[in-house]
Amino acid sequence: MSTSAPLRLVLASQSPARRKLLQAAGIEPDVLVSGVDESQVVSDRAEELCLELARLKAQAVLGRLRSVPDERTLVLGCDSVLAFDGEILGKPADAADATRRWRRMRGRSGVLHTGHCLIDVVPGARAEEVASTTVHFADISDEEIVAYVATGEPLAVAGAFTIDGLGGAFLTGIEGDPGTVVGLSLPLLRRLLGELGLSVVDLWTKVAPGGQEIEHLG
């Protein structure tokens, strides 16, 4: 079910990877960093932890927004954690921590969980869910670990790896949606929009990736 009012999506995340993923899918979000202190949430269940953090991020940004006449605004909060060997791993504390993690993870598998919380600003309606994808790590060498950690990339991401950057070379495969590993599942976003009576096509911009004109279907 489409909406007649223009839709605005506010991404409550500073992650350039999440924004790039949306842009590649024809969605141009506004970005407003939540500023949530992630250490305030403690849980021994990865799914609960990432969903609660996603919810807090969305709610923090929601409280800073003002409604715009004749415009429908949505806020999307996301958070990712890696469940590995009985532990919940967010961003590594430092290079030494990232190195230790990779020495444990290589040749093994973990599950990347990404919580999504989508809030429709004016009515306050909310749809939320966790997407989970199994990640298989390559049995990389000590030298490759040192080189990868030295780039700084693993220090900025949950689980100390990426699928869409340098770390993609160190994965042997995944089971599930690759977007979940990037930090935002597009199929899940589509389902959450549906729960709010909206369609993903309502968020498509006039120009698709590559610059070609597309017909706005919303």
Short mmCIF file of C-alpha atoms in Angstrom, two decimals:
data_model
loop_
_atom_site.label_atom_id
_atom_site.label_comp_id
_atom_site.label_asym_id
_atom_site.label_seq_id
_atom_site.Cartn_x
_atom_site.Cartn_y
_atom_site.Cartn_z
CA MET A 1 0.00 0.00 0.00
CA SER A 2 1.62 3.25 -1.13
CA THR A 3 1.41 6.63 0.51
CA SER A 4 0.52 9.89 -1.23
CA ALA A 5 2.69 12.05 1.03
CA PRO A 6 6.41 12.35 0.24
CA LEU A 7 8.49 9.95 2.32
CA ARG A 8 11.67 10.89 4.14
CA LEU A 9 13.94 8.24 5.64
CA VAL A 10 16.29 9.27 8.44
CA LEU A 11 19.09 6.81 9.09
CA ALA A 12 20.11 6.85 12.75
CA SER A 13 23.63 5.62 12.05
CA GLN A 14 27.04 7.03 11.24
CA SER A 15 27.92 3.93 9.20
CA PRO A 16 28.91 4.89 5.64
CA ALA A 17 28.36 1.27 4.60
CA ARG A 18 24.69 1.37 5.60
CA ARG A 19 24.15 4.65 3.77
CA LYS A 20 25.92 3.35 0.67
CA LEU A 21 23.79 0.20 0.70
CA LEU A 22 20.60 2.28 0.76
CA GLN A 23 21.85 4.58 -1.98
CA ALA A 24 22.71 1.61 -4.19
CA ALA A 25 19.11 0.44 -3.73
CA GLY A 26 17.73 3.79 -4.93
CA ILE A 27 17.07 5.22 -1.46
CA GLU A 28 18.67 8.52 -0.42
CA PRO A 29 18.48 8.78 3.38
CA ASP A 30 19.15 11.71 5.62
CA VAL A 31 21.70 10.78 8.28
CA LEU A 32 21.45 11.79 11.92
CA VAL A 33 23.83 10.09 14.35
CA SER A 34 22.06 8.94 17.49
CA GLY A 35 24.89 9.43 19.98
CA VAL A 36 23.67 6.45 22.02
CA ASP A 37 26.16 5.05 24.52
CA GLU A 38 26.19 1.39 23.48
CA SER A 39 27.81 0.31 26.74
CA GLN A 40 24.58 1.10 28.61
CA VAL A 41 22.90 -2.04 27.23
CA VAL A 42 23.95 -5.43 28.56
CA SER A 43 22.55 -8.76 27.42
CA ASP A 44 23.79 -12.31 27.07
CA ARG A 45 21.69 -12.81 23.93
CA ALA A 46 23.06 -11.30 20.73
CA GLU A 47 19.64 -10.91 19.13
CA GLU A 48 18.22 -9.03 22.11
CA LEU A 49 21.29 -6.80 22.41
CA CYS A 50 21.40 -5.63 18.79
CA LEU A 51 17.64 -5.05 18.65
CA GLU A 52 17.60 -3.03 21.87
CA LEU A 53 20.48 -0.89 20.60
CA ALA A 54 18.74 -0.38 17.25
CA ARG A 55 15.60 0.67 19.14
CA LEU A 56 17.51 3.11 21.35
CA LYS A 57 19.23 4.68 18.34
CA ALA A 58 15.95 5.17 16.49
CA GLN A 59 14.23 6.62 19.55
CA ALA A 60 17.13 8.99 20.26
CA VAL A 61 16.95 10.43 16.77
CA LEU A 62 13.14 10.50 16.85
CA GLY A 63 13.29 12.80 19.86
CA ARG A 64 15.34 15.33 17.91
CA LEU A 65 13.11 15.50 14.84
CA ARG A 66 10.35 17.95 14.07
CA SER A 67 7.43 16.95 11.91
CA VAL A 68 7.29 18.56 8.47
CA PRO A 69 3.88 19.42 7.01
CA ASP A 70 2.86 17.25 4.06
CA GLU A 71 5.80 14.90 4.59
CA ARG A 72 5.91 11.47 6.20
CA THR A 73 9.15 10.78 8.07
CA LEU A 74 10.57 7.41 9.03
CA VAL A 75 13.52 6.76 11.34
CA LEU A 76 15.64 3.64 10.93
CA GLY A 77 17.97 2.47 13.68
CA CYS A 78 20.34 -0.47 13.15
CA ASP A 79 22.96 -2.25 15.21
CA SER A 80 25.14 -5.27 14.49
CA VAL A 81 26.97 -7.79 16.66
CA LEU A 82 28.78 -11.04 15.96
CA ALA A 83 27.92 -14.15 17.95
CA PHE A 84 31.06 -16.29 18.02
CA ASP A 85 32.08 -19.18 20.22
CA GLY A 86 29.59 -18.25 22.93
CA GLU A 87 30.56 -14.57 22.99
CA ILE A 88 28.94 -11.39 21.67
CA LEU A 89 31.45 -9.31 19.73
CA GLY A 90 30.89 -5.68 18.79
CA LYS A 91 33.69 -3.40 17.63
CA PRO A 92 37.14 -4.44 18.92
CA ALA A 93 38.65 -2.31 21.68
CA ASP A 94 41.94 -1.82 19.84
CA ALA A 95 44.33 -3.39 17.33
CA ALA A 96 45.48 -6.04 19.79
CA ASP A 97 41.88 -7.07 20.42
CA ALA A 98 41.18 -7.27 16.68
CA THR A 99 44.28 -9.41 16.19
CA ARG A 100 43.27 -11.80 18.96
CA ARG A 101 39.80 -12.13 17.49
CA TRP A 102 41.03 -12.98 14.03
CA ARG A 103 43.41 -15.60 15.34
CA ARG A 104 40.40 -17.27 16.98
CA MET A 105 37.94 -16.75 14.11
CA ARG A 106 40.07 -17.91 11.18
CA GLY A 107 38.89 -21.18 9.70
CA ARG A 108 35.70 -21.06 11.76
CA SER A 109 32.19 -19.57 11.58
CA GLY A 110 30.04 -17.07 13.45
CA VAL A 111 26.60 -15.50 13.15
CA LEU A 112 26.24 -11.80 12.40
CA HIS A 113 23.03 -10.36 13.87
CA THR A 114 21.69 -6.96 12.81
CA GLY A 115 18.78 -5.40 14.66
CA HIS A 116 16.46 -3.07 12.74
CA CYS A 117 13.97 -0.64 14.28
CA LEU A 118 11.78 1.44 11.93
CA ILE A 119 9.58 4.17 13.42
CA ASP A 120 6.90 6.18 11.62
CA VAL A 121 7.35 9.59 13.26
CA VAL A 122 3.86 11.12 13.38
CA PRO A 123 1.77 8.14 14.51
CA GLY A 124 4.70 6.66 16.41
CA ALA A 125 4.09 3.23 14.88
CA ARG A 126 7.08 0.88 15.11
CA ALA A 127 8.22 -2.24 13.30
CA GLU A 128 11.35 -4.11 14.33
CA GLU A 129 13.17 -7.37 13.74
CA VAL A 130 16.61 -9.01 13.74
CA ALA A 131 18.27 -10.41 10.61
CA SER A 132 20.91 -13.12 11.08
CA THR A 133 23.51 -14.44 8.66
CA THR A 134 26.13 -17.15 9.19
CA VAL A 135 29.64 -16.08 8.17
CA HIS A 136 32.46 -18.52 7.34
CA PHE A 137 35.96 -17.14 7.87
CA ALA A 138 38.95 -18.19 5.79
CA ASP A 139 41.95 -19.79 7.49
CA ILE A 140 44.17 -16.77 6.94
CA SER A 141 47.81 -16.46 7.94
CA ASP A 142 49.31 -14.45 10.80
CA GLU A 143 50.85 -12.13 8.21
CA GLU A 144 47.45 -11.46 6.63
CA ILE A 145 45.93 -10.75 10.03
CA VAL A 146 48.67 -8.24 10.85
CA ALA A 147 48.30 -6.53 7.49
CA TYR A 148 44.51 -6.37 7.77
CA VAL A 149 44.48 -4.98 11.30
CA ALA A 150 47.09 -2.39 10.27
CA THR A 151 44.62 -0.93 7.74
CA GLY A 152 42.34 0.09 10.60
CA GLU A 153 39.25 -1.29 8.90
CA PRO A 154 38.46 -4.03 11.44
CA LEU A 155 38.62 -1.54 14.32
CA ALA A 156 35.53 0.31 13.09
CA VAL A 157 33.11 -2.58 12.57
CA ALA A 158 31.27 -5.20 14.60
CA GLY A 159 33.10 -8.50 14.65
CA ALA A 160 36.30 -6.89 13.31
CA PHE A 161 35.54 -7.66 9.65
CA THR A 162 33.64 -6.42 6.62
CA ILE A 163 32.10 -8.18 3.64
CA ASP A 164 32.07 -5.10 1.40
CA GLY A 165 35.63 -3.95 2.03
CA LEU A 166 39.11 -5.37 2.48
CA GLY A 167 37.77 -8.06 4.81
CA GLY A 168 35.68 -9.61 2.04
CA ALA A 169 38.76 -11.45 0.81
CA PHE A 170 39.00 -13.27 4.14
CA LEU A 171 35.53 -14.84 4.03
CA THR A 172 34.83 -18.16 2.33
CA GLY A 173 31.06 -17.76 2.23
CA ILE A 174 27.88 -16.78 4.02
CA GLU A 175 24.47 -18.31 4.65
CA GLY A 176 21.85 -15.59 4.49
CA ASP A 177 21.51 -12.00 3.31
CA PRO A 178 24.85 -10.25 2.66
CA GLY A 179 23.25 -6.93 3.56
CA THR A 180 22.87 -8.17 7.13
CA VAL A 181 26.66 -8.45 7.30
CA VAL A 182 27.05 -4.95 5.87
CA GLY A 183 24.71 -3.74 8.59
CA LEU A 184 21.30 -3.37 6.96
CA SER A 185 19.08 -6.02 5.37
CA LEU A 186 17.11 -4.63 2.43
CA PRO A 187 14.66 -7.58 2.31
CA LEU A 188 13.96 -7.06 6.01
CA LEU A 189 13.55 -3.31 5.52
CA ARG A 190 10.96 -4.07 2.85
CA ARG A 191 9.02 -6.29 5.27
CA LEU A 192 9.15 -3.67 8.03
CA LEU A 193 7.85 -1.03 5.65
CA GLY A 194 5.01 -3.39 4.78
CA GLU A 195 4.09 -3.68 8.46
CA LEU A 196 3.68 0.10 8.49
CA GLY A 197 1.48 0.02 5.40
CA LEU A 198 4.23 1.26 3.09
CA SER A 199 6.14 -0.05 0.10
CA VAL A 200 9.87 0.12 -0.50
CA VAL A 201 9.18 1.69 -3.90
CA ASP A 202 7.82 4.75 -2.07
CA LEU A 203 11.41 5.44 -0.98
CA TRP A 204 12.97 5.18 -4.42
CA THR A 205 14.47 8.40 -5.70
CA LYS A 206 13.90 9.79 -9.20
CA VAL A 207 17.36 8.72 -10.31
CA ALA A 208 18.54 5.14 -9.96
CA PRO A 209 22.16 4.09 -9.35
CA GLY A 210 24.12 4.78 -12.53
CA GLY A 211 22.24 8.00 -13.20
CA GLN A 212 19.40 6.61 -15.33
CA GLU A 213 15.95 8.02 -14.82
CA ILE A 214 13.39 5.72 -13.23
CA GLU A 215 9.66 6.06 -12.84
CA HIS A 216 8.65 6.78 -9.26
CA LEU A 217 6.01 4.20 -8.43
CA GLY A 218 4.94 5.52 -5.06
#
